[in-house]
Structures are given as C-alpha cells and as structure tokens.
mmCIF file of C-alpha atoms and ligand atoms in Angstrom:
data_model
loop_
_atom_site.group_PDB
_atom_site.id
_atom_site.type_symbol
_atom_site.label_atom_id
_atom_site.label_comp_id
_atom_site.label_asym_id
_atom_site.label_seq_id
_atom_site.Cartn_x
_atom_site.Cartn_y
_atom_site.Cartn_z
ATOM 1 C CA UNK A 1 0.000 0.000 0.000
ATOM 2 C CA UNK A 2 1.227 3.846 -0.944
ATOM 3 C CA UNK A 3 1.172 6.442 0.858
ATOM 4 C CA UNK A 4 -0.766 8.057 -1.991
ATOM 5 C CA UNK A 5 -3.856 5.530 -2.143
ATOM 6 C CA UNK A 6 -7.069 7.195 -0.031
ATOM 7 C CA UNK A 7 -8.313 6.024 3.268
ATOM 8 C CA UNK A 8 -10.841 3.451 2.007
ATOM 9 C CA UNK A 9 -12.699 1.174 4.362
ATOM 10 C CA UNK A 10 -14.262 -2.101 3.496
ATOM 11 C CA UNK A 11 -17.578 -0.595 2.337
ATOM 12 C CA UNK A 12 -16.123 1.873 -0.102
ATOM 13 C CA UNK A 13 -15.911 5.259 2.097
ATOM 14 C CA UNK A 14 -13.292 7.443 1.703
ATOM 15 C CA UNK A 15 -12.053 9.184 4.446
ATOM 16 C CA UNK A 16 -11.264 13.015 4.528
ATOM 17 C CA UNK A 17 -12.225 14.317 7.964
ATOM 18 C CA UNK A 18 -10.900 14.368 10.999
ATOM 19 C CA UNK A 19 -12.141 15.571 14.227
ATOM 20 C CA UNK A 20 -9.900 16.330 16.790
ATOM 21 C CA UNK A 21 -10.428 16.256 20.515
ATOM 22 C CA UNK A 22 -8.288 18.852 22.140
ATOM 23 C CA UNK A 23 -9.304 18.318 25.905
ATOM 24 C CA UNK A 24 -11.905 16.061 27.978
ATOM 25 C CA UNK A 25 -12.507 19.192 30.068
ATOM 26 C CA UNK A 26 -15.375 21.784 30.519
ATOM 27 C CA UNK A 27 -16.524 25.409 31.657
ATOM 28 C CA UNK A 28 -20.392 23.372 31.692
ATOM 29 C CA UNK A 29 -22.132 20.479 32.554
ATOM 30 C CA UNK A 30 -24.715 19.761 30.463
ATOM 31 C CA UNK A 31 -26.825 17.013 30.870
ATOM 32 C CA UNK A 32 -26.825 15.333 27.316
ATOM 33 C CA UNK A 33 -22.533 15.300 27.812
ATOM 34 C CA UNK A 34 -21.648 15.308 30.927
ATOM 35 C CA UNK A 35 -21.698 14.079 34.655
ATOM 36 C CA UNK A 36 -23.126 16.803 36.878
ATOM 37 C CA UNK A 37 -20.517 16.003 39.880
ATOM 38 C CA UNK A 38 -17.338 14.416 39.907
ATOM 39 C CA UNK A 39 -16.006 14.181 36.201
ATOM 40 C CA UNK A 40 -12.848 12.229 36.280
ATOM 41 C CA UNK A 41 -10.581 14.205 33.687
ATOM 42 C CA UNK A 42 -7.657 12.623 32.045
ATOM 43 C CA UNK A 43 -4.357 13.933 33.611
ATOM 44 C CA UNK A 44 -2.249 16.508 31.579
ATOM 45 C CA UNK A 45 0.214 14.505 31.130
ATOM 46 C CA UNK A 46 -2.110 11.611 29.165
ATOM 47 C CA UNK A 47 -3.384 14.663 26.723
ATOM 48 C CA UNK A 48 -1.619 15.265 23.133
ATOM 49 C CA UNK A 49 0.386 17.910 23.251
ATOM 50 C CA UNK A 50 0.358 20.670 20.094
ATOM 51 C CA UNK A 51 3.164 18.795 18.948
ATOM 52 C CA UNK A 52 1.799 15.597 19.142
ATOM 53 C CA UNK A 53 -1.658 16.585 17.344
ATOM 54 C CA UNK A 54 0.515 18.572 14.513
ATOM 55 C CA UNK A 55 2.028 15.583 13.676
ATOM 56 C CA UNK A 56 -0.968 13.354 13.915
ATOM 57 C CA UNK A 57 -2.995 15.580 11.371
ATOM 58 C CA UNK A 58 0.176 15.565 9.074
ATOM 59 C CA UNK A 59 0.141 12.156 8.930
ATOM 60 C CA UNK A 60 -3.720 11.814 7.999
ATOM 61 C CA UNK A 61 -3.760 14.569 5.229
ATOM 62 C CA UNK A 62 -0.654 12.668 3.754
ATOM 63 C CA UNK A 63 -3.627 9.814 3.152
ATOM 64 C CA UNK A 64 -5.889 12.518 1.799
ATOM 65 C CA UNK A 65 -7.929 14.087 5.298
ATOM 66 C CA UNK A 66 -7.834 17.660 4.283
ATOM 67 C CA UNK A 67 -10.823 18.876 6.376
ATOM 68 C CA UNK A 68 -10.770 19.114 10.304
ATOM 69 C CA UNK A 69 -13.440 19.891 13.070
ATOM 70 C CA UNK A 70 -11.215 20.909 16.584
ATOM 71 C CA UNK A 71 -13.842 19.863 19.331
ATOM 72 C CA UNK A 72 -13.973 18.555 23.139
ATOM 73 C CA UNK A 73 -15.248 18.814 25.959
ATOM 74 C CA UNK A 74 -14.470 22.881 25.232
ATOM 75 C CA UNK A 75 -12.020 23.324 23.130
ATOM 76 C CA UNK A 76 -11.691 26.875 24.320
ATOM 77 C CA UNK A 77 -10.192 25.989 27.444
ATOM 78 C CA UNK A 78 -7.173 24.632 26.100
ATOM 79 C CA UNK A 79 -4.876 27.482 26.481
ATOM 80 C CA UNK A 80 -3.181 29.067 23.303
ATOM 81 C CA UNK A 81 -5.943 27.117 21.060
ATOM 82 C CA UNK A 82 -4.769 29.556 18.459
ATOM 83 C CA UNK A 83 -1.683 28.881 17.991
ATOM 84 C CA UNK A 84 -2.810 25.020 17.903
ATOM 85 C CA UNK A 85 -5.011 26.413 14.708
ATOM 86 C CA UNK A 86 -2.238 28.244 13.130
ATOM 87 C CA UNK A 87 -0.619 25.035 13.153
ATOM 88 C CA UNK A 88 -2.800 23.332 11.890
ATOM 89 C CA UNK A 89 -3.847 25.481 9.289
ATOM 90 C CA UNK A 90 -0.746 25.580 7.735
ATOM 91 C CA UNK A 91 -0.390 21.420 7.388
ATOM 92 C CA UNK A 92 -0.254 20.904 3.544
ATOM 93 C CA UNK A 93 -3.347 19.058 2.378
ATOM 94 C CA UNK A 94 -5.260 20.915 4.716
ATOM 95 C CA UNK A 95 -8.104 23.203 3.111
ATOM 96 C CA UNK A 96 -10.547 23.696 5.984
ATOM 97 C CA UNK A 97 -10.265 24.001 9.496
ATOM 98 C CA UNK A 98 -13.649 24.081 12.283
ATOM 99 C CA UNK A 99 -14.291 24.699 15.332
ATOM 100 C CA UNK A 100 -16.975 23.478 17.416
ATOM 101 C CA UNK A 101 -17.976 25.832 20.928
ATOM 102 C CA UNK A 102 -20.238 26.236 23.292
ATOM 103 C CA UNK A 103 -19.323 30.034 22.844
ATOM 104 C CA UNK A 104 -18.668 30.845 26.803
ATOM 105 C CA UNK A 105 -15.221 31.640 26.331
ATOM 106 C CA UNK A 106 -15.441 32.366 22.616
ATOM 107 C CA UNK A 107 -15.950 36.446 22.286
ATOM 108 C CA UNK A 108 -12.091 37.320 23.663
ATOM 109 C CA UNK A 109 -10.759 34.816 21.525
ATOM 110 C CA UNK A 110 -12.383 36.292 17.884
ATOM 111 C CA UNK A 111 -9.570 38.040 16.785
ATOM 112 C CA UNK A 112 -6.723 35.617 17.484
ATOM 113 C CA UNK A 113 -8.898 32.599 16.071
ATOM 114 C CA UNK A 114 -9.391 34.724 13.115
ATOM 115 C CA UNK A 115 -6.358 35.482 12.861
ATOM 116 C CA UNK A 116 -4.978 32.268 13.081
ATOM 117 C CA UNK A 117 -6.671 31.142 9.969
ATOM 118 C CA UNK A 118 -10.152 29.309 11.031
ATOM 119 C CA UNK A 119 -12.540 29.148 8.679
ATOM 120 C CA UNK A 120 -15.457 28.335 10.176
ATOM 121 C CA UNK A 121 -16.911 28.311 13.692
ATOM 122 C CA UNK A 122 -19.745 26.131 14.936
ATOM 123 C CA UNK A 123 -21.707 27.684 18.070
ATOM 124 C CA UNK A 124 -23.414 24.902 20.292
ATOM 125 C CA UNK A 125 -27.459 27.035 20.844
ATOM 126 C CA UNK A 126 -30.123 25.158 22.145
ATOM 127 C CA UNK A 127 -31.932 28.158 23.755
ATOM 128 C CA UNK A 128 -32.300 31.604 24.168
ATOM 129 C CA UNK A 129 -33.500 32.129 27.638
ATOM 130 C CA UNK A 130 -31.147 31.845 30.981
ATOM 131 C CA UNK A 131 -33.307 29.581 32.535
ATOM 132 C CA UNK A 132 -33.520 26.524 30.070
ATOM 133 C CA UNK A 133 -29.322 26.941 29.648
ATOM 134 C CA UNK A 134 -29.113 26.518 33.343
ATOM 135 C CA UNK A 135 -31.402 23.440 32.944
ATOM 136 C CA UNK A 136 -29.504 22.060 30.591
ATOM 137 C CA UNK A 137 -25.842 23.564 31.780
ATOM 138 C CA UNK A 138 -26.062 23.406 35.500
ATOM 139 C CA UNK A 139 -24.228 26.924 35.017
ATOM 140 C CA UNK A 140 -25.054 30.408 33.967
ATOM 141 C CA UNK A 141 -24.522 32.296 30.889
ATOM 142 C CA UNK A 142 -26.165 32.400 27.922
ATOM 143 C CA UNK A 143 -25.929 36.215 27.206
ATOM 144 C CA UNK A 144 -22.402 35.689 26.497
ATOM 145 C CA UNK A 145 -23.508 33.011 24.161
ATOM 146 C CA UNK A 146 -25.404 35.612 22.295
ATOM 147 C CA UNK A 147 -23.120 38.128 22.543
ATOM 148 C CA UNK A 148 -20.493 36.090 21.234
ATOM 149 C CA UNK A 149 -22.308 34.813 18.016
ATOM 150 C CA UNK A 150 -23.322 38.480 17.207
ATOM 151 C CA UNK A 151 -19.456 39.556 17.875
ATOM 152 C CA UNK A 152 -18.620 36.800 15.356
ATOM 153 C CA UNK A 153 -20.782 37.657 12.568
ATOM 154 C CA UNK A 154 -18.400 41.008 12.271
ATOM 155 C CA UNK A 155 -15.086 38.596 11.923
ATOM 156 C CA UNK A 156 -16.037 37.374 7.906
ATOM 157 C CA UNK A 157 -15.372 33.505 8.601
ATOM 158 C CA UNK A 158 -16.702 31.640 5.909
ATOM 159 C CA UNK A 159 -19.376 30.352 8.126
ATOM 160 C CA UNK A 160 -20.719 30.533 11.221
ATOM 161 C CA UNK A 161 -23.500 27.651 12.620
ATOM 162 C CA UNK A 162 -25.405 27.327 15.344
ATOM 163 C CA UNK A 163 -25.819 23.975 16.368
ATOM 164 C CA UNK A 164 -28.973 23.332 18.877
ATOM 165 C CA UNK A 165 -29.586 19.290 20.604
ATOM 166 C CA UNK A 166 -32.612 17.936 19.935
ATOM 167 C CA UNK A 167 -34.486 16.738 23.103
ATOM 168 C CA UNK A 168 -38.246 16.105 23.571
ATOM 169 C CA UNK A 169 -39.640 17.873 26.694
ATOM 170 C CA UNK A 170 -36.985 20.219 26.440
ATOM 171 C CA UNK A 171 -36.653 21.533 22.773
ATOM 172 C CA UNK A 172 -39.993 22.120 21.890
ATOM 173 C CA UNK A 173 -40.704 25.838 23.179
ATOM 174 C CA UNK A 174 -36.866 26.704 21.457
ATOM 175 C CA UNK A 175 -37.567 25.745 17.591
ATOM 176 C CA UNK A 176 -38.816 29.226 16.641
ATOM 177 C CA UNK A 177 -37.235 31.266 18.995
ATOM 178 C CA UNK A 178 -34.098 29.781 17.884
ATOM 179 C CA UNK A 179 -35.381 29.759 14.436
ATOM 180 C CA UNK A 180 -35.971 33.713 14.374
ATOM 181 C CA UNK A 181 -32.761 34.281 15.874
ATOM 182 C CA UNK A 182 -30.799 32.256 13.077
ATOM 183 C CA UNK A 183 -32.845 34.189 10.324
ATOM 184 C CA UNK A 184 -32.564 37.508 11.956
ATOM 185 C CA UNK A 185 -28.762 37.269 12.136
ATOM 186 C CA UNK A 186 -28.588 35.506 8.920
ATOM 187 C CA UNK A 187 -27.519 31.992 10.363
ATOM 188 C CA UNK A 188 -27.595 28.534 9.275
ATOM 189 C CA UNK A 189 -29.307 26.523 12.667
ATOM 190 C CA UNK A 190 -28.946 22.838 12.840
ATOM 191 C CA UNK A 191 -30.848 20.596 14.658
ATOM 192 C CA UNK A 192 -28.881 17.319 16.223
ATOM 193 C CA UNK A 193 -30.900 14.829 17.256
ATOM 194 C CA UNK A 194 -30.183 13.460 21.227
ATOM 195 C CA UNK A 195 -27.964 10.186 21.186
ATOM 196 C CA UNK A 196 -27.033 7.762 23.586
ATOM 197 C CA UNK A 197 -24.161 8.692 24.500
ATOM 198 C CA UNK A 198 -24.805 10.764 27.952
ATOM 199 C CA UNK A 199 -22.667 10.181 31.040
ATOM 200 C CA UNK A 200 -25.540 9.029 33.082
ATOM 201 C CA UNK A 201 -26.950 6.904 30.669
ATOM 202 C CA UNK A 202 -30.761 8.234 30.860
ATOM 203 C CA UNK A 203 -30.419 8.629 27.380
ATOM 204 C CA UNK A 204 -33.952 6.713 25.729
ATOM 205 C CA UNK A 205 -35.486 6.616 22.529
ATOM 206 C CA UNK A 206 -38.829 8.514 23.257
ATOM 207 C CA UNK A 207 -36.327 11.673 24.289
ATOM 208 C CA UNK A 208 -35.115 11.777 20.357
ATOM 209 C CA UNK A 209 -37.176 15.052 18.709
ATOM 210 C CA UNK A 210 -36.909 14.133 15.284
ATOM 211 C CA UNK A 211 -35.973 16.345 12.305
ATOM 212 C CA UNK A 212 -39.351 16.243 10.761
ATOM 213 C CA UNK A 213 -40.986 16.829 14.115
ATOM 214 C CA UNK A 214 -38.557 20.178 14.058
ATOM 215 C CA UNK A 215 -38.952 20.894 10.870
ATOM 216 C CA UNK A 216 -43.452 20.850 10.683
ATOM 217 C CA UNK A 217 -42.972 23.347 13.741
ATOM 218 C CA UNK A 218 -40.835 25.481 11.433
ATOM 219 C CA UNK A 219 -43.183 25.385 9.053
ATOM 220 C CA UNK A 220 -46.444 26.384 10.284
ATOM 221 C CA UNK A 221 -44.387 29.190 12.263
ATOM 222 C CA UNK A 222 -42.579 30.523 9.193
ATOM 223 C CA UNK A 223 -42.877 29.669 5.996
ATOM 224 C CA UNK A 224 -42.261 26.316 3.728
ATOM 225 C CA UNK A 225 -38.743 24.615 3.912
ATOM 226 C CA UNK A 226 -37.725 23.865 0.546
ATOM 227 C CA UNK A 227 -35.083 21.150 0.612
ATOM 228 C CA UNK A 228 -31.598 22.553 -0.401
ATOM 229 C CA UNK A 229 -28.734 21.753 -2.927
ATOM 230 C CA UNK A 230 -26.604 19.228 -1.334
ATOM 231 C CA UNK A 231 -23.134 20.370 -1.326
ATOM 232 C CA UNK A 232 -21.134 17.944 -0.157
ATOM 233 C CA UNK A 233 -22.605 14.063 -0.426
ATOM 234 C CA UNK A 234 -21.110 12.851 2.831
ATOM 235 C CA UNK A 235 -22.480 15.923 4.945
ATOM 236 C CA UNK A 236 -24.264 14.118 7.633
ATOM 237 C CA UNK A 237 -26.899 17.129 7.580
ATOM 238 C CA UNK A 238 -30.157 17.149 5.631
ATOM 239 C CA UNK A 239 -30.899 21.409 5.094
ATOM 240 C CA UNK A 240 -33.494 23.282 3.901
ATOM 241 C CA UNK A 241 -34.042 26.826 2.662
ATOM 242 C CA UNK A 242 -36.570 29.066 3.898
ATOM 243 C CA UNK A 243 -39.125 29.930 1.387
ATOM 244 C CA UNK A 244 -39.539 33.357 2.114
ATOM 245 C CA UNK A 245 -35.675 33.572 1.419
ATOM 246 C CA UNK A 246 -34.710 34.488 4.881
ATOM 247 C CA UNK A 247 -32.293 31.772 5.879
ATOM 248 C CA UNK A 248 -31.677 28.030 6.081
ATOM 249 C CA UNK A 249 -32.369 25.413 8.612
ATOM 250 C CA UNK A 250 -30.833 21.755 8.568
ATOM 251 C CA UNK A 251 -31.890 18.315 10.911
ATOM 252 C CA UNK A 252 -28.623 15.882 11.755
ATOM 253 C CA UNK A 253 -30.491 12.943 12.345
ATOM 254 C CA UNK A 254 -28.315 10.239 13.887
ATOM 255 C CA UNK A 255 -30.744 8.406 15.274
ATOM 256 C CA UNK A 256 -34.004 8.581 12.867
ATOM 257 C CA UNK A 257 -31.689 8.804 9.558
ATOM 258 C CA UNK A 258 -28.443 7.313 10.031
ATOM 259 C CA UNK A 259 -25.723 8.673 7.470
ATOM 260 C CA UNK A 260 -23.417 6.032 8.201
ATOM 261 C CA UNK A 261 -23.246 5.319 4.645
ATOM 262 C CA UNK A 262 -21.670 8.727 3.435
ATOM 263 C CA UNK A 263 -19.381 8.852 6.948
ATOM 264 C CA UNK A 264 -16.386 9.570 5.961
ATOM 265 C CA UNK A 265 -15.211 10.811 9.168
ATOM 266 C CA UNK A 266 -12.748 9.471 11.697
ATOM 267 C CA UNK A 267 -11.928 10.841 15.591
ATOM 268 C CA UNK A 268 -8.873 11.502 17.283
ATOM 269 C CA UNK A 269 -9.565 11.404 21.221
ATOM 270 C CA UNK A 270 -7.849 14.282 23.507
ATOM 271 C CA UNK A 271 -5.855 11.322 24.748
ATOM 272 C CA UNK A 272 -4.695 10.507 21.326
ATOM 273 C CA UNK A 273 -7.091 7.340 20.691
ATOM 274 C CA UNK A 274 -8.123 6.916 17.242
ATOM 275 C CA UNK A 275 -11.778 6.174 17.000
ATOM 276 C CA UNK A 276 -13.507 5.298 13.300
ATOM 277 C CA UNK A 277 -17.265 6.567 14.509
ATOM 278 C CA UNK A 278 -19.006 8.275 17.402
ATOM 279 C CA UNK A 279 -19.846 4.633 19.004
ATOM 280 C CA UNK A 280 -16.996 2.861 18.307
ATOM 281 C CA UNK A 281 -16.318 0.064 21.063
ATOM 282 C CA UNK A 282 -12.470 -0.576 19.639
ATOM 283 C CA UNK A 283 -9.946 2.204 19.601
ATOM 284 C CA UNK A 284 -6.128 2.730 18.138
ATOM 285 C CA UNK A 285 -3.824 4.143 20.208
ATOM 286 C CA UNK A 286 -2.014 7.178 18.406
ATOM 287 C CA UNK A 287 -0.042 7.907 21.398
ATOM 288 C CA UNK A 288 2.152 5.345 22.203
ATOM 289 C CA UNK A 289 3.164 5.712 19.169
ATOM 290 C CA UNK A 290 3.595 9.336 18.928
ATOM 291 C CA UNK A 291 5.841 8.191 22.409
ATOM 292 C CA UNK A 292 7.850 6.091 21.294
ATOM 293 C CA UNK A 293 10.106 6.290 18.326
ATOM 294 C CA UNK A 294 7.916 4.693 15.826
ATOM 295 C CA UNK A 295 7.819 6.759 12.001
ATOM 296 C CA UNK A 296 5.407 8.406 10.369
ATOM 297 C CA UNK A 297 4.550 5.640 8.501
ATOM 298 C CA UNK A 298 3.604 3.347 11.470
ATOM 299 C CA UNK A 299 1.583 6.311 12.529
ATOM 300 C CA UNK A 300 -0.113 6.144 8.650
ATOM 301 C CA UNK A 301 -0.667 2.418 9.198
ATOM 302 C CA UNK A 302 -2.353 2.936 12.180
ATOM 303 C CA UNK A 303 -4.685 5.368 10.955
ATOM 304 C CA UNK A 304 -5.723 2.797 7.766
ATOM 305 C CA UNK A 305 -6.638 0.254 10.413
ATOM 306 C CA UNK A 306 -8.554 1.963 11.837
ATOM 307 C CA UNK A 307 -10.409 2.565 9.138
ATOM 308 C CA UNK A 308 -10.378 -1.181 8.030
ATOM 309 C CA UNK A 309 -12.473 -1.968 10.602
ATOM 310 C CA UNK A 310 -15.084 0.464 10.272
ATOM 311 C CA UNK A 311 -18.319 -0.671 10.438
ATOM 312 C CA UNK A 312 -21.407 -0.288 8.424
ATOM 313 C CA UNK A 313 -23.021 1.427 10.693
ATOM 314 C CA UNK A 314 -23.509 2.439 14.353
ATOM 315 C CA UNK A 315 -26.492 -0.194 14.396
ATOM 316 C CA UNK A 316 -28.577 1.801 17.350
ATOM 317 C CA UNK A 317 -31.498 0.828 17.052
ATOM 318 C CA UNK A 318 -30.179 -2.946 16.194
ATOM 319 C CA UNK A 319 -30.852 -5.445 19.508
ATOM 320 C CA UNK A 320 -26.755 -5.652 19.254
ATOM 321 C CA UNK A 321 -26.079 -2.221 20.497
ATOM 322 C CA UNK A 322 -23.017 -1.621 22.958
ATOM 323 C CA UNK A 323 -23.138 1.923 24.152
ATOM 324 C CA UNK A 324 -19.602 3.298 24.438
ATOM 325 C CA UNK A 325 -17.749 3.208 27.566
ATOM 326 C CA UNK A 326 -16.836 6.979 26.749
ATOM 327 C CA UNK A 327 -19.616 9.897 27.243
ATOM 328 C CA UNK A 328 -19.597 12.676 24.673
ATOM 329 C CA UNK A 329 -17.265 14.957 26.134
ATOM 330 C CA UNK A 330 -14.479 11.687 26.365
ATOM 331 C CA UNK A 331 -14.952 11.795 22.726
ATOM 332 C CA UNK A 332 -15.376 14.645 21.058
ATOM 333 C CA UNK A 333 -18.102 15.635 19.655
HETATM 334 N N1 SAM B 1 -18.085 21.973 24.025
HETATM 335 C C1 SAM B 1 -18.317 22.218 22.652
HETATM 336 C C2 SAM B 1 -19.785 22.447 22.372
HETATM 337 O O1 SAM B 1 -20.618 22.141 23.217
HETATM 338 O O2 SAM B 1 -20.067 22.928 21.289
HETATM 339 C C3 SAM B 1 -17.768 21.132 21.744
HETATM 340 C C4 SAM B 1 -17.941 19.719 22.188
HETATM 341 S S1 SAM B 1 -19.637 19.175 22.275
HETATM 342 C C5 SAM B 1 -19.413 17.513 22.742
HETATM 343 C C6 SAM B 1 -20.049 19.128 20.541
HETATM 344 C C7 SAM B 1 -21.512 19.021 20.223
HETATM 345 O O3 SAM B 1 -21.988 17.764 20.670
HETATM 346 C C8 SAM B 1 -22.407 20.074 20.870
HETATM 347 O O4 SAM B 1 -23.112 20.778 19.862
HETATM 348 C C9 SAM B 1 -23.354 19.276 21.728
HETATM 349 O O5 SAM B 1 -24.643 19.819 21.748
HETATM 350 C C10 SAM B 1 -23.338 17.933 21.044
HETATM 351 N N2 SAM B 1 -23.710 16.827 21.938
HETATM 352 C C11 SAM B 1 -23.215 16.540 23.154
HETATM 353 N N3 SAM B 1 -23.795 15.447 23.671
HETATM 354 C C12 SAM B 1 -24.695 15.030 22.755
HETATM 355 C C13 SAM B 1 -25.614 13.938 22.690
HETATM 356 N N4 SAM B 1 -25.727 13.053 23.687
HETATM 357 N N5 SAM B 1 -26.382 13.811 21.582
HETATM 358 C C14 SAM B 1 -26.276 14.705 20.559
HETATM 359 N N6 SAM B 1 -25.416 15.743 20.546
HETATM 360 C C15 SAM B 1 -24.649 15.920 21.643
HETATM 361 FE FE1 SF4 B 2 -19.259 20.867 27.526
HETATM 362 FE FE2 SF4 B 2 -19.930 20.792 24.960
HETATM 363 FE FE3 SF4 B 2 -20.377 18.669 26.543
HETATM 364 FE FE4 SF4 B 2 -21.811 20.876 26.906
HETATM 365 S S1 SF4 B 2 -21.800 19.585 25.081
HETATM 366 S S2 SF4 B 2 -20.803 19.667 28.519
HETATM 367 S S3 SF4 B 2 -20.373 22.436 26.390
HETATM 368 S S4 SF4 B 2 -18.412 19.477 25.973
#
C-alpha cells in the first residue's frame, strides 16, 4: 500500500475528515454530555500535546484528510488554542479548518482565532433564555452566548452555525425562537438529534425530537422549507431553505436517519485514541506511538486500520447495540 492511495474502508468510504479532541474538560455540565458532579478528567500529562496533534494531522492529510473539526469537551479551554489552529492550518493538504464551541469563552478569543486562519466556527445554541441553559448547563450564561455569536458575525469567517440538541420535553418551546434568531442574524441553525451517549446513561429513545418533528414546527411558524442543494454528499446534515428567502435550517439525524453510509469521518480522542465513529467500542492508540520512536509511517498504518475496521453502521437501534464506555465529552463531539 502507498502512501498516496485514499483512506478506504471495506464498504467503499473514503475518508477526509478528521475531528480532533483537544481536551476532555469543561466550563459546563450539560446534561446530554456530561456528569453533573465528579467528572474524572484525564491527567495533563495523558493529553496530546500541540506537537503531538501537529504531527498526527500531518500524517492523515498525507492519506488525503484535508478537512478538520477541533472539538472537546471545550475546546476553548485549552490554552493558546490559536496557535494550535495556526498550526494546523498551515499542514499541507489541509483546506478547511472548524471549530466546534459552546461560545462561553469564545468572544475574547475572535480576533486571534481569526487570525490564526479558522474558517469556520460552529456555536453549540439550544436556547435563548437563561433559565432553560441553566437546565440544561447546570451553570449560567447564555448572554455571552449571544453576545459572542453576534461579535462573530463582524469577523467574515466563511461560516458561522449554530448547532442546537434535539431533546423532547426540552426543545420544543426553542424551535422558533431559535429559528428567528438564526434568520434575523442571517444563520444557518442545525438541529442534532439526542444520542445515547450521555454520562448518566438516561439517554432513551422517546427523548429523540426528530428532524421532521422540528422541521413541521418550522413550518407552520414561518414559511415552507424547501429542501436545499446538497453540497457535499457525505455531509451528515439534511438542510433546507426558507421559502420566504430568509435563511436556512438543517436536521442531523443520527438516530431517525443514520448517514453512516456517506461517513467519511474518523476521531482523534484528547488522549490521542483513534476512533472510526461516534460509538466505536475498539480504539487505536495514536499515542504510544507518537511516544515512542515509531515513524510516520507506522503512525499512517495505524490510521488505515482503523479505518479497516469500520463498520457499516452504528447499528442503534439494532438489539446488538453496545453503548460506548466513553460519554460525549471523552470523545469529542
Ligand atoms: N463543548 C463544545 C460544544 O458544546 O459545542 C464542543 C464539544 S460538544 C461535545 C459538541 C456538540 O456535541 C455540541 O453541539 C453538543 O450539543 C453535542 N452533543 C453533546 N452530547 C450530545 C448527545 N448526547 N447527543 C447529541 N449531541 C450531543
Ligand atoms: Fe461541555 Fe460541549 Fe459537553 Fe456541553 S456539550 S458539557 S459544552 S463538551
């Protein structure tokens, strides 16, 4: 095998993006991520350094990734992010870099991200009011949420998003609040759907608000949604454009419409644990090797077997389903 052939698994998918985990940690707690009391953290010490996570993503674009989402826990709280992104920016192969935030910590960091070369932000919104984020949080907030997003609109990244969970008995009175807010400030909003993979496992099927739930609300509030050009095949995202012209909406649908056969993404834990999908059971460890004096081309191996034995899908609803040991924040989201 060359270093030149493309990150293929066994059913066809190529892979191009990577998400990276940057820390387990958090500035919130909230209840579809994390433990409320007592989150074990990994030590320093057991998190990639810059160095390490430079090198990683070098290796994967040299087998064709050339798009990466930096994520957590909060990947805000990781100090000097920038200069992680300039980094990373600059990898040859490399053509887009994200970032995925809950926004807390976001507003005094604009102009160095920018800077720095991101091209897109993604801003984590599932209300507008105080009192729901606390609910969902356990901390306070939210009108430095807002205040960041409208700060960012000002900073001409290629795109911002506003990302908003899912939840029955919790989203409901937020679709078109949240829905005028995205087409006031000329947003995209997408709507993930809730998936098992809480830390206190109350996750159950009846709590998954499905897209089309979302999107009949939308409707009847606004205008039609008229379904959109699809950009890029492997998007996991279903949008639609508001008729009226005044912004776009889109459902992520994990649950209700698996994607798993477009995925053509693979996970790198804070840790350094490769990971092929969200609910992966088995994971490659990256870090010993980064620790040891292995090459790059061990480090290139690793990364194809891990996408060898992807499967076809993250079979949730199938009677075989093993939740992951890890909660969202362990991942990276
Ligand atoms: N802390 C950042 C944030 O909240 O945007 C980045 C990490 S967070 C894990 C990334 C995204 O995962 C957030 O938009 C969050 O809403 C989503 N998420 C977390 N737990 C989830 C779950 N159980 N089901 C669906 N989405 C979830
Ligand atoms: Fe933190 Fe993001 Fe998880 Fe919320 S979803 S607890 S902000 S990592």
């Amino acid at each position: 095998m060359t270093n030149s052939e493309p990150l293929l698994d066994r059913f066809g998918r190529v892979h191009t993006n990577l998400r990276i985990s940057v820390t387990d940690r958090c500035n919130i707690r909230c209840f579809y991520c994390m433990p409320e009391e007592n989150v074990q953290f990994k030590p320093r010490s057991e998190i990639l350094s810059f160095e390490e996570i430079v090198r990683f993503t070098a290796c994967a674009a040299r087998l064709g990734v050339n798009k990466l989402r930096i994520t957590g826990g909060e990947p805000l709280v990781r100090s000097n992010l920038s200069e992680l992104i300039r980094q990373l920016v600059a990898i040859n192969g490399i053509e887009d870099v994200a970032l995925t935030t809950n926004g807390l910590l976001l507003e005094d960091q604009l102009q160095e991200l920018k800077s720095a070369g991101l091209h897109r932000l993604n801003i984590s919104l599932d209300t507008l009011t105080e009192e729901t984020f606390q609910r969902i949080s356990r901390r306070t907030g939210i009108e430095k949420v807002i205040s960041a997003i409208k700060s960012a609109i000002a900073y001409d990244f290629n795109q911002i998003r506003l990302n908003a969970i899912a939840i029955r008995g919790l989203t409901e009175n937020e679709i078109v609040p949240l829905g005028e807010f995205a087409r006031e400030h000329k947003l995209e909003l997408r709507f993930i759907e809730f998936m098992p993979l809480d830390a206190d496992d109350q996750w159950e099927h009846e709590q998954v608000l499905s897209g089309s739930e979302i999107r009949s609300q939308l409707e009847s509030a606004f205008c039609t949604l008229e379904p959109a050009h699809r950009k890029d095949p492997s998007q996991p995202a279903i949008d639609y454009n508001f008729s009226d012209g005044r912004g776009s909406i889109g459902f992520i649908n994990p649950v209700t419409q698996p994607f798993c056969h477009d995925c053509n993404r693979l996970r790198i834990t804070a840790e350094g644990k490769i990971r092929n999908c969200l609910f992966s059971i088995e994971e490659w460890d990256a870090r010993e090797l980064l620790r040891s004096d292995a090459d790059d081309m061990q480090i290139q191996q690793l990364i194809r077997d891990c996408v060898a034995h992807k499967k076809a899908g993250h079979g949730i609803d199938s009677t075989e389903f093993v939740k992951p040991d890890r909660a969202m924040y362990q991942i990276g989201g």
